PDB file of C-alpha atoms in Angstrom:
ATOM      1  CA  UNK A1414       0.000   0.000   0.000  1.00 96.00           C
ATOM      2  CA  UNK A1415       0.972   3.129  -1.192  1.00 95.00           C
ATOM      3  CA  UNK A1416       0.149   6.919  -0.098  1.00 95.00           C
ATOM      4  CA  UNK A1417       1.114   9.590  -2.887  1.00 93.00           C
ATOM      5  CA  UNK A1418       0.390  12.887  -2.757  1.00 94.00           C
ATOM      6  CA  UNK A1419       1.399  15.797  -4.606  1.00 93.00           C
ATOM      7  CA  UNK A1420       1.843  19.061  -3.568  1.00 91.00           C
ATOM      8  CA  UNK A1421       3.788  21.360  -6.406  1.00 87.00           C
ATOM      9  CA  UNK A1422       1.278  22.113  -9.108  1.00 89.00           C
ATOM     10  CA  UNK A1423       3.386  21.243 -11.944  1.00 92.00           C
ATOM     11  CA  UNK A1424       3.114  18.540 -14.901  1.00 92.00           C
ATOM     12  CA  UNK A1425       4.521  15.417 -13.720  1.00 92.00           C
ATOM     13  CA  UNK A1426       4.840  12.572 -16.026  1.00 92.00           C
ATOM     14  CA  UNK A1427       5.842   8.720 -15.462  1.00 91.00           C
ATOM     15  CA  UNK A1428       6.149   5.500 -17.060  1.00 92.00           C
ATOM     16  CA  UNK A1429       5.739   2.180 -15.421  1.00 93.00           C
ATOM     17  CA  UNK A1430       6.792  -0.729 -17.243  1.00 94.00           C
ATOM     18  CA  UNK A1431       4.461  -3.618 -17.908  1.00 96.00           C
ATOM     19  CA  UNK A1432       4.992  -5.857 -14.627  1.00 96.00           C
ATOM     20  CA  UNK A1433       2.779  -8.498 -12.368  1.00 98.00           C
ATOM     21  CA  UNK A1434       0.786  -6.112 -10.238  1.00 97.00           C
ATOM     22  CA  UNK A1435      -2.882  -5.060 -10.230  1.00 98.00           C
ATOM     23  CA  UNK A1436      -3.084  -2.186  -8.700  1.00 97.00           C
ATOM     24  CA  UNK A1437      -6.078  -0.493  -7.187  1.00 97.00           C
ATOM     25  CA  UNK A1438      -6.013   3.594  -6.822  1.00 96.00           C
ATOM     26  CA  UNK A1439      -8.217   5.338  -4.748  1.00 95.00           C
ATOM     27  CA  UNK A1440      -8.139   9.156  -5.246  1.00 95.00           C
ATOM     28  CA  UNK A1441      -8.381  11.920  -3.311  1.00 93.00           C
ATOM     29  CA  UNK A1442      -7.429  14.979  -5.186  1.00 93.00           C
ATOM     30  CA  UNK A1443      -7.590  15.574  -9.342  1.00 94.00           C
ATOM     31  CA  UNK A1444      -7.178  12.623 -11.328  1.00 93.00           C
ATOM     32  CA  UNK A1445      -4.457  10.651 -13.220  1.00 93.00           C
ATOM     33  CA  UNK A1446      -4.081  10.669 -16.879  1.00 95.00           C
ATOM     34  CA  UNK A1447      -3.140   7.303 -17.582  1.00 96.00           C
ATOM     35  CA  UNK A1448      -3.092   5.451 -20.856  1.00 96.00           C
ATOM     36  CA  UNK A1449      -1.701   1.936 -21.732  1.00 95.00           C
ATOM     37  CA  UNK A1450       1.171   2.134 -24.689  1.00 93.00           C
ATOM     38  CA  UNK A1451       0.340   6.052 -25.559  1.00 94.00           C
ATOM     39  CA  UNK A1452       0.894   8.875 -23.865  1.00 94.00           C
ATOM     40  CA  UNK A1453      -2.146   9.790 -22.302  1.00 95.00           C
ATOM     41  CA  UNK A1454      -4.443  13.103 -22.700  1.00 92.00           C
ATOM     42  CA  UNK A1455      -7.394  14.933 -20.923  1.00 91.00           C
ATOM     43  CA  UNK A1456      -9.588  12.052 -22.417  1.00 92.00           C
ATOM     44  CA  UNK A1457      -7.594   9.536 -20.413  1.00 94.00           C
ATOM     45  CA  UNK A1458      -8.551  11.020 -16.921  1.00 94.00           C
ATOM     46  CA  UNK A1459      -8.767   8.564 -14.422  1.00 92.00           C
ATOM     47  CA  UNK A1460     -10.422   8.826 -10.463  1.00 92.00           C
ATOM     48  CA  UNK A1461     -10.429   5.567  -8.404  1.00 94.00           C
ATOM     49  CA  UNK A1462      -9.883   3.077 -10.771  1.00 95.00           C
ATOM     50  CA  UNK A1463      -8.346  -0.778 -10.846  1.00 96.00           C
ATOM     51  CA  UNK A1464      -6.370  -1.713 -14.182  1.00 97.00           C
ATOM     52  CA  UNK A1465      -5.567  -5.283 -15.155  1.00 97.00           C
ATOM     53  CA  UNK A1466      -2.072  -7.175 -16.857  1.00 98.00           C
ATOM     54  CA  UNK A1467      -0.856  -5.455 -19.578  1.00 97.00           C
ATOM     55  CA  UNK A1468       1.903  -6.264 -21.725  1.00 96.00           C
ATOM     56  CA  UNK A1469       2.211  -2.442 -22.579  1.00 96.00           C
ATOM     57  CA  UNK A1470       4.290   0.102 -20.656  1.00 96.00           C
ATOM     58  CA  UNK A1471       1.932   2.501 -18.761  1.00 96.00           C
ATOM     59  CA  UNK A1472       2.268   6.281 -19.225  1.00 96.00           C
ATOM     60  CA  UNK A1473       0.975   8.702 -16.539  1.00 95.00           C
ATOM     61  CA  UNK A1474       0.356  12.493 -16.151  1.00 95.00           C
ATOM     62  CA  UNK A1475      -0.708  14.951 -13.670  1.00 95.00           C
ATOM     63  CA  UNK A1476      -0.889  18.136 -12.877  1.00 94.00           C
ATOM     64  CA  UNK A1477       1.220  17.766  -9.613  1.00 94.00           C
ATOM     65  CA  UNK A1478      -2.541  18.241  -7.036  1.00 95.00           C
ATOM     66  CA  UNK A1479      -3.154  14.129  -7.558  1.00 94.00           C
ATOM     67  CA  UNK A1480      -3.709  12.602  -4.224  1.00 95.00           C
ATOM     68  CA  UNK A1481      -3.797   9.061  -4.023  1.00 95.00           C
ATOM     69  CA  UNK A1482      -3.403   5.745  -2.157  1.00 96.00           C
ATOM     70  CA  UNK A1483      -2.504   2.702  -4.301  1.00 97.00           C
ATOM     71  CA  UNK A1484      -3.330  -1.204  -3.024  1.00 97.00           C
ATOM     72  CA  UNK A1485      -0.930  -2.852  -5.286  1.00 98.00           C
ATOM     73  CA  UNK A1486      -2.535  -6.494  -5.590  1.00 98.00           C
ATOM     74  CA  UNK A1487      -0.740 -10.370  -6.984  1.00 97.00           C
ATOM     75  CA  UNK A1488      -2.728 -11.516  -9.968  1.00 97.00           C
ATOM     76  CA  UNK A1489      -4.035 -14.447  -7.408  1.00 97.00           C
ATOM     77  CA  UNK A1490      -4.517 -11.776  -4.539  1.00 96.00           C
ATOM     78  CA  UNK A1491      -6.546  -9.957  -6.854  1.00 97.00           C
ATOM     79  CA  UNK A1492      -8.855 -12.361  -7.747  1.00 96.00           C
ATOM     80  CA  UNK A1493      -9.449 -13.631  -4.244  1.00 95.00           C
ATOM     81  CA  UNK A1494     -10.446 -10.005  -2.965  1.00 96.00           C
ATOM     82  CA  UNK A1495     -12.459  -9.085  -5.857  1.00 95.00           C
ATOM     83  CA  UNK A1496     -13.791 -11.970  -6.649  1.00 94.00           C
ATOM     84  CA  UNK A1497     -14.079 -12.090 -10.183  1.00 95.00           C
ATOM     85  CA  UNK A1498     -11.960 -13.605 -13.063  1.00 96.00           C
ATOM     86  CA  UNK A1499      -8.913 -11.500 -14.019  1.00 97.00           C
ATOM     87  CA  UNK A1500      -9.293 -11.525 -17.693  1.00 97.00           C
ATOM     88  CA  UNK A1501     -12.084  -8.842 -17.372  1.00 96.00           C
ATOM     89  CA  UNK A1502      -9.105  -6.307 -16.122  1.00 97.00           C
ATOM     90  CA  UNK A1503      -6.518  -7.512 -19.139  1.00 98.00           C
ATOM     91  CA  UNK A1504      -5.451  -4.372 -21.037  1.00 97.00           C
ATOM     92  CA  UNK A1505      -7.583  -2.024 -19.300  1.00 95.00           C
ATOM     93  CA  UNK A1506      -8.110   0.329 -16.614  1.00 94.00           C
ATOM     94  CA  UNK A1507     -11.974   0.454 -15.215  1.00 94.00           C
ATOM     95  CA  UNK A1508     -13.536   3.031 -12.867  1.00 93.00           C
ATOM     96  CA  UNK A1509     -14.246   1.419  -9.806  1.00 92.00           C
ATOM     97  CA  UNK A1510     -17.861   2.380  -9.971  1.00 89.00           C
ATOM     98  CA  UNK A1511     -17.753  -0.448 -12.734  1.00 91.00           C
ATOM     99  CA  UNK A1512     -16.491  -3.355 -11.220  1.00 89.00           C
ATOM    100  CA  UNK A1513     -16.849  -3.023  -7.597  1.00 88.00           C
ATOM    101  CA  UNK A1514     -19.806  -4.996  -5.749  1.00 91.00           C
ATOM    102  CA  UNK A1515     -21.675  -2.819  -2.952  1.00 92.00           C
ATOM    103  CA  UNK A1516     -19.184  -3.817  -0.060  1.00 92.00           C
ATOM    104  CA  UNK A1517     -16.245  -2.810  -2.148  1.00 93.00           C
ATOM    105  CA  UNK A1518     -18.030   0.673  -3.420  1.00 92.00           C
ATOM    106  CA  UNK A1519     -18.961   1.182   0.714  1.00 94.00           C
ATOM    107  CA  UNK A1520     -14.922   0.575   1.998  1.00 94.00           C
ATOM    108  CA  UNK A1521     -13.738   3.096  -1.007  1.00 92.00           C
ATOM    109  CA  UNK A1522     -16.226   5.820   0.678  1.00 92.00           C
ATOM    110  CA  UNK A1523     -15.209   4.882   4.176  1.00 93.00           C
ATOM    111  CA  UNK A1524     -11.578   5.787   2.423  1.00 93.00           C
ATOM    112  CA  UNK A1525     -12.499   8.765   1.168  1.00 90.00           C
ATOM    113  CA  UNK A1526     -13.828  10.171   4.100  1.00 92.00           C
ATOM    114  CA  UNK A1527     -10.791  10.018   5.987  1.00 93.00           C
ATOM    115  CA  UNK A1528      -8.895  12.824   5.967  1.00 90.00           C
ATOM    116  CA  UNK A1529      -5.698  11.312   8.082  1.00 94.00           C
ATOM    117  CA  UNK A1530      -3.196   9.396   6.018  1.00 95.00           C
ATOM    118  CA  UNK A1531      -2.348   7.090   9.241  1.00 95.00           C
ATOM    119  CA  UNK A1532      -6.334   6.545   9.029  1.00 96.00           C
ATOM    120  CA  UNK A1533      -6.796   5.466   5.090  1.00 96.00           C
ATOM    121  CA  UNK A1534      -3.873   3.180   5.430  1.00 96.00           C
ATOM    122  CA  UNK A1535      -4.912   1.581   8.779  1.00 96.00           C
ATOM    123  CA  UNK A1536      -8.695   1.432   7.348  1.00 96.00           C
ATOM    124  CA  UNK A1537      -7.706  -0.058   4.006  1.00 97.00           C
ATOM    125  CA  UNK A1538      -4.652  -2.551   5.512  1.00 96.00           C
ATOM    126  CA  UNK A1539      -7.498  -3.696   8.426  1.00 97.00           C
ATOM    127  CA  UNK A1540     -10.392  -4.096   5.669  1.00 96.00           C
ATOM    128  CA  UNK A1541      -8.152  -5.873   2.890  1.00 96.00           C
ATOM    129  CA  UNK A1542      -7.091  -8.721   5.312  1.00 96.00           C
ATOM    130  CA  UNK A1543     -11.050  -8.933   7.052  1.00 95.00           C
ATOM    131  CA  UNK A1544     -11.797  -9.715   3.186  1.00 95.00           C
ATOM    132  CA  UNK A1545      -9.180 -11.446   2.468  1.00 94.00           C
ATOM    133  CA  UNK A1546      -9.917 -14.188   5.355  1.00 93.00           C
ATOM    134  CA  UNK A1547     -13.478 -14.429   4.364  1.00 92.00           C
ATOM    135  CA  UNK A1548     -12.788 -15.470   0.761  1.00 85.00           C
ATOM    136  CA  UNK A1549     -14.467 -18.795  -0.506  1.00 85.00           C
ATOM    137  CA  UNK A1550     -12.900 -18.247  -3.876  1.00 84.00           C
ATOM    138  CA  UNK A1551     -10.972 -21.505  -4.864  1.00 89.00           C
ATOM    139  CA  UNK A1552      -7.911 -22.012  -5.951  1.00 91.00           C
ATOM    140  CA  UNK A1553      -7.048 -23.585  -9.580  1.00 95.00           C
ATOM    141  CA  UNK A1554      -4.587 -25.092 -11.339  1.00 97.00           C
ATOM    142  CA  UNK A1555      -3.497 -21.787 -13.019  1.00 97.00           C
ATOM    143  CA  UNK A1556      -2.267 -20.632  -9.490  1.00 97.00           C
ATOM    144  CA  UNK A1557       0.241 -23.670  -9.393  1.00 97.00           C
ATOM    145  CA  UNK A1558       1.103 -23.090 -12.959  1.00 98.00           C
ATOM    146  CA  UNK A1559       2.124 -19.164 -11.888  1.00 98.00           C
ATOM    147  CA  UNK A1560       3.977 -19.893  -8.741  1.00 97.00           C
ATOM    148  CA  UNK A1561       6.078 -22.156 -10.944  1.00 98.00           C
ATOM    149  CA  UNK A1562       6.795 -19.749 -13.475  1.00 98.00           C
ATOM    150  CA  UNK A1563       7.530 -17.232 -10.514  1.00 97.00           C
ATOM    151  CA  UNK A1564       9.689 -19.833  -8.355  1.00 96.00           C
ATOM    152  CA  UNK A1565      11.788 -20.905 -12.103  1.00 96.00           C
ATOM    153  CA  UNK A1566      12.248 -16.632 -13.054  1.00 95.00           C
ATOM    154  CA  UNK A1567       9.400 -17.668 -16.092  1.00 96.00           C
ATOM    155  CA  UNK A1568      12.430 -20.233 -17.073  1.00 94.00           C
ATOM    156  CA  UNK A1569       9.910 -23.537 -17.232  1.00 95.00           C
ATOM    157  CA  UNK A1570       8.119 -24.512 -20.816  1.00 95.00           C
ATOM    158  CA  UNK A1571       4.415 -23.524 -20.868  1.00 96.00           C
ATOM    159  CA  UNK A1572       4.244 -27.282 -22.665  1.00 96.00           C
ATOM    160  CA  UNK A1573       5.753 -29.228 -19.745  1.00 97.00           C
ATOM    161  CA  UNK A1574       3.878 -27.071 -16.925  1.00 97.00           C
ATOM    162  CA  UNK A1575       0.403 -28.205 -18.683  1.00 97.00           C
ATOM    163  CA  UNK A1576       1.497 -31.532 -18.587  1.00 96.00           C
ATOM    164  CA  UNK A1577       2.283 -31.148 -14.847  1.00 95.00           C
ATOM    165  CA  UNK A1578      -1.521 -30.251 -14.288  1.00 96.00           C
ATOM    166  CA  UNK A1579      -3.116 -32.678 -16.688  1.00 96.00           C
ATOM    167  CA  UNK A1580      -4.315 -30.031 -19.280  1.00 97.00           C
ATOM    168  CA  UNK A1581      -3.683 -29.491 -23.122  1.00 97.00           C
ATOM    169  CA  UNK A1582      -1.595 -26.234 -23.915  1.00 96.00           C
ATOM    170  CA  UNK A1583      -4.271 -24.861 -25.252  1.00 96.00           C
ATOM    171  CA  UNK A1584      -6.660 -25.298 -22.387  1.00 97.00           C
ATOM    172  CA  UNK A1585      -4.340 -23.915 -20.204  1.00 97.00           C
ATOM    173  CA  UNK A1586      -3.927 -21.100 -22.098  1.00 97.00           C
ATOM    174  CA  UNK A1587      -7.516 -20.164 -22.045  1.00 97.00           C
ATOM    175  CA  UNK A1588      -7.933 -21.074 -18.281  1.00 97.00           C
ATOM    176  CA  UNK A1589      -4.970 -19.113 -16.780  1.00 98.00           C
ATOM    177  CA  UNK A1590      -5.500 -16.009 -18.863  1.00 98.00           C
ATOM    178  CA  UNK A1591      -9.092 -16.585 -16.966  1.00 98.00           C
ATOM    179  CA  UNK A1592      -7.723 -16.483 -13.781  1.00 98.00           C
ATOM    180  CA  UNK A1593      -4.697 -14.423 -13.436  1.00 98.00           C
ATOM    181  CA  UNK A1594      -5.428 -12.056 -16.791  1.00 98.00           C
ATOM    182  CA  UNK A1595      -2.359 -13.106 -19.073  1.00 98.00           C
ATOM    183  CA  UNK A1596      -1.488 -15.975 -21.350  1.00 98.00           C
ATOM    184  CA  UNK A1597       1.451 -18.136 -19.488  1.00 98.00           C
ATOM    185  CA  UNK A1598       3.552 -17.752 -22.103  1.00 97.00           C
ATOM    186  CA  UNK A1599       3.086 -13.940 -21.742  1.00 98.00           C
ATOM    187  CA  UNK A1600       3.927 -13.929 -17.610  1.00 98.00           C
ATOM    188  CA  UNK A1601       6.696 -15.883 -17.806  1.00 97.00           C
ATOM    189  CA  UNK A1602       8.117 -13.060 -20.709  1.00 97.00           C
ATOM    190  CA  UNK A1603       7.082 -10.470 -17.986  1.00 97.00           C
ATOM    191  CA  UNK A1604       9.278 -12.282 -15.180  1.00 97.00           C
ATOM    192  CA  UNK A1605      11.953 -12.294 -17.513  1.00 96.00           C
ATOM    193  CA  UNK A1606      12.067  -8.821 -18.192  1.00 96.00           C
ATOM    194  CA  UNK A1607      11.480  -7.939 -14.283  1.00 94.00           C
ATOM    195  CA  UNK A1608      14.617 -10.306 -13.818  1.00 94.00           C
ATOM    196  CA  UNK A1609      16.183  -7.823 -15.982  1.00 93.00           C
ATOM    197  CA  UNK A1610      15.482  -4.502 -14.987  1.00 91.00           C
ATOM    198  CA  UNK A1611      16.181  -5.713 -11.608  1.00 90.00           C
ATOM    199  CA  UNK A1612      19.712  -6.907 -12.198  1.00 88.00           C
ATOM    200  CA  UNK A1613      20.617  -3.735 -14.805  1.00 86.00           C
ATOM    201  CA  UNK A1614      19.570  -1.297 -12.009  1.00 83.00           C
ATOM    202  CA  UNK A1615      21.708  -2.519  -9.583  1.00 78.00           C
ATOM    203  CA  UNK A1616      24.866  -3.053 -12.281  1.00 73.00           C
ATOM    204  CA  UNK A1617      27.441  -0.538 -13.630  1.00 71.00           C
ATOM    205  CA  UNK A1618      28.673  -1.721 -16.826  1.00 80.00           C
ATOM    206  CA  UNK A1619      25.525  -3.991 -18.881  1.00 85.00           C
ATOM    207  CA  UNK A1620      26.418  -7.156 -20.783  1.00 89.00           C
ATOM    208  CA  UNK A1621      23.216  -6.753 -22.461  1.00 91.00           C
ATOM    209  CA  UNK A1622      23.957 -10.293 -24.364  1.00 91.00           C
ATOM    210  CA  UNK A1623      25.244 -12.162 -21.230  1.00 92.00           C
ATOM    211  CA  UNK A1624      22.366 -10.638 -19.463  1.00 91.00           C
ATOM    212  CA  UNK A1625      19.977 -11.504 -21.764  1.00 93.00           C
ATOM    213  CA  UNK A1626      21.462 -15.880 -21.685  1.00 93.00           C
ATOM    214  CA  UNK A1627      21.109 -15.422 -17.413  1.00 91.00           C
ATOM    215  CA  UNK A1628      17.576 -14.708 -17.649  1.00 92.00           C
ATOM    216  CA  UNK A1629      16.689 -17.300 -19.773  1.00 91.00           C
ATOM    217  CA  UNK A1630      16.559 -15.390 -23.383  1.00 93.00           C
ATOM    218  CA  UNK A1631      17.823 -17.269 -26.387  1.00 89.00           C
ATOM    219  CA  UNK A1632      19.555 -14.332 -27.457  1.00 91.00           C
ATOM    220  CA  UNK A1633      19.884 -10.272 -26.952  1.00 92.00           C
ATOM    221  CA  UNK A1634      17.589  -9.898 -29.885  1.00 94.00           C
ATOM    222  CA  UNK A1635      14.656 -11.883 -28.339  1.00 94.00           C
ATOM    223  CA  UNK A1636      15.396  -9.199 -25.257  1.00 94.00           C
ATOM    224  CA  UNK A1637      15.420  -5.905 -27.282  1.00 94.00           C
ATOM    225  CA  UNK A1638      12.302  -7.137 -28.629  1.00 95.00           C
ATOM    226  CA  UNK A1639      10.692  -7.811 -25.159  1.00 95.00           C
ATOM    227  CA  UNK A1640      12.300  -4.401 -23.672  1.00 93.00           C
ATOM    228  CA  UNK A1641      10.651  -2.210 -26.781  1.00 94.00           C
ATOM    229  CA  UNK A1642       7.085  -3.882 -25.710  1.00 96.00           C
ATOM    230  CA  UNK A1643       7.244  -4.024 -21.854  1.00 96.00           C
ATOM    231  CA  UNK A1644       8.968  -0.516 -21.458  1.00 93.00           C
ATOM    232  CA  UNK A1645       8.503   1.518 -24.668  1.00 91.00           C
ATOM    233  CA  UNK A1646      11.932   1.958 -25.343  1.00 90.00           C
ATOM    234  CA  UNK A1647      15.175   0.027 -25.844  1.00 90.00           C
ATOM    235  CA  UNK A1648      17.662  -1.381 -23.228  1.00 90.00           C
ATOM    236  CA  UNK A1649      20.391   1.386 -24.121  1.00 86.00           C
ATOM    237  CA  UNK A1650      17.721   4.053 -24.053  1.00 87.00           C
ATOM    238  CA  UNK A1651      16.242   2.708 -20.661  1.00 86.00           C
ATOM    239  CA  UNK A1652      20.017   2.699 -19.234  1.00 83.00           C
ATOM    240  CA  UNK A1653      21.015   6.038 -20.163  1.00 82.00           C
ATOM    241  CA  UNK A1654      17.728   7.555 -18.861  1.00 81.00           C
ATOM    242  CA  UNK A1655      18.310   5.558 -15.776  1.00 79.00           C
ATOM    243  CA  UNK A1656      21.700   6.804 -15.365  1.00 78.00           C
ATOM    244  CA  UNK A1657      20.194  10.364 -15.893  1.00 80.00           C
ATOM    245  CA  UNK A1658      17.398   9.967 -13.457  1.00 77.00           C
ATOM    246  CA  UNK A1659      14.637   9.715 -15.926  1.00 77.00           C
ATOM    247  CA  UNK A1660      14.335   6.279 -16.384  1.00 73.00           C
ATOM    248  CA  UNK A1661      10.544   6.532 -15.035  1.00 79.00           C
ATOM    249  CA  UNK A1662       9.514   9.262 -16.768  1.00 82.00           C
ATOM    250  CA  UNK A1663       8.440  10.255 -20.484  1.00 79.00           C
TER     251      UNK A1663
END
């Protein structure tokens, strides 16, 4: 959980890359704009809203008075406190007017009536494990099939994982991008890259091609290719920006 507040009315602008978390953000003071793979515009205005997977970057603006606090969900987290499949979030961001059932809509008022920051995150943190403990959704097959993408860095074939279960490829396909909002073959891509970004923040001098082989790419092509689609831009790009500072922002 997250608090953010602004408090320098200025344009701000960020970029998140295209990662494993569902996030859910409840605001408080003028909205977002947010847009998958673009750069968003006054159209793209978004209040309390929950977005899905993506494989796209995400590419935020505001107008430095947003006011927020973000419950950053797992895919299975997500669908256990919300209780509905995940593919109905893939590639989008919803107003939470939309989705949420009358409980949910009454705990984002509570929220909002709080003025105290202490308050909205002890409110949300209390209510979020109340629900969480009460959930009768079950778990599936898909949820075994991501943990062992997670625990292998998305290193395991999609072919021998839906043998592990009992399933055809193709059914597994259709039933984890049910339940956790992404193809398999397009998490375990997404760990990869995370595997990345993680190890070429924390190194001086990139061997982009030996970096690509220790995170289970066949070669630094197949990772350019993944870096232009999860982040928008190229690993040297991403790099140089990071060095810079601006390696989150647009």
């Amino acid at each position: 959980m997250i608090g953010y507040e602004e408090r320098n009315p200025q344009t701000n602008r960020q970029v998140e890359t295209a990662s494993l978390t569902i996030p859910l953000i409840l605001s408080f003071g003028d909205p977002f704009e947010i847009a998958l793979g673009q750069h968003p515009t006054a159209e793209n205005e978004r209040p309390t809203f929950l977005a899905g997977l993506s494989s796209s970057p995400v590419f935020i603006q505001s107008n430095g008075r947003a006011k927020c606090l973000q419950i950053n969900f797992t895919p299975i987290g997500a669908r256990h406190f919300f209780r509905f499949p995940m593919d109905l979030l893939t590639d989008q961001m919803l107003p939470f007017a939309d989705v949420a059932e009358p409980e949910l809509a009454e705990f984002v008022r509570w929220i909002e009536d709080l003025t105290s920051w202490n308050a909205r995150l002890d409110h949300a943190l209390a209510y979020v494990i109340k629900r969480l403990r009460q959930d009768t959704v079950q778990r599936t097959p898909a949820d075994h099939v991501l943990r062992r993408l997670l625990e292998t860095g998305g290193q395991v074939s999609v072919t021998s994982l839906a043998k592990e279960i009992g399933w055809s490829r193709k059914h597994l396909a259709q039933k984890f991008r049910k339940d956790i909002g992404l193809r398999p073959k397009t998490v375990a891509r997404v760990i990869r890259f995370g595997k990345v970004l993680k190890h070429a923040q924390n190194c001086c001098d990139i061997d982009w091609a030996g970096l690509a082989v220790d995170c289970g790419y066949s070669d630094q092509a197949h990772l350019i290719r993944d870096f232009s689609e999860f982040s928008g831009q190229s690993p040297e790009a991403w790099r140089a920006r990071l060095l810079n500072g601006t390696a989150n922002t647009w």
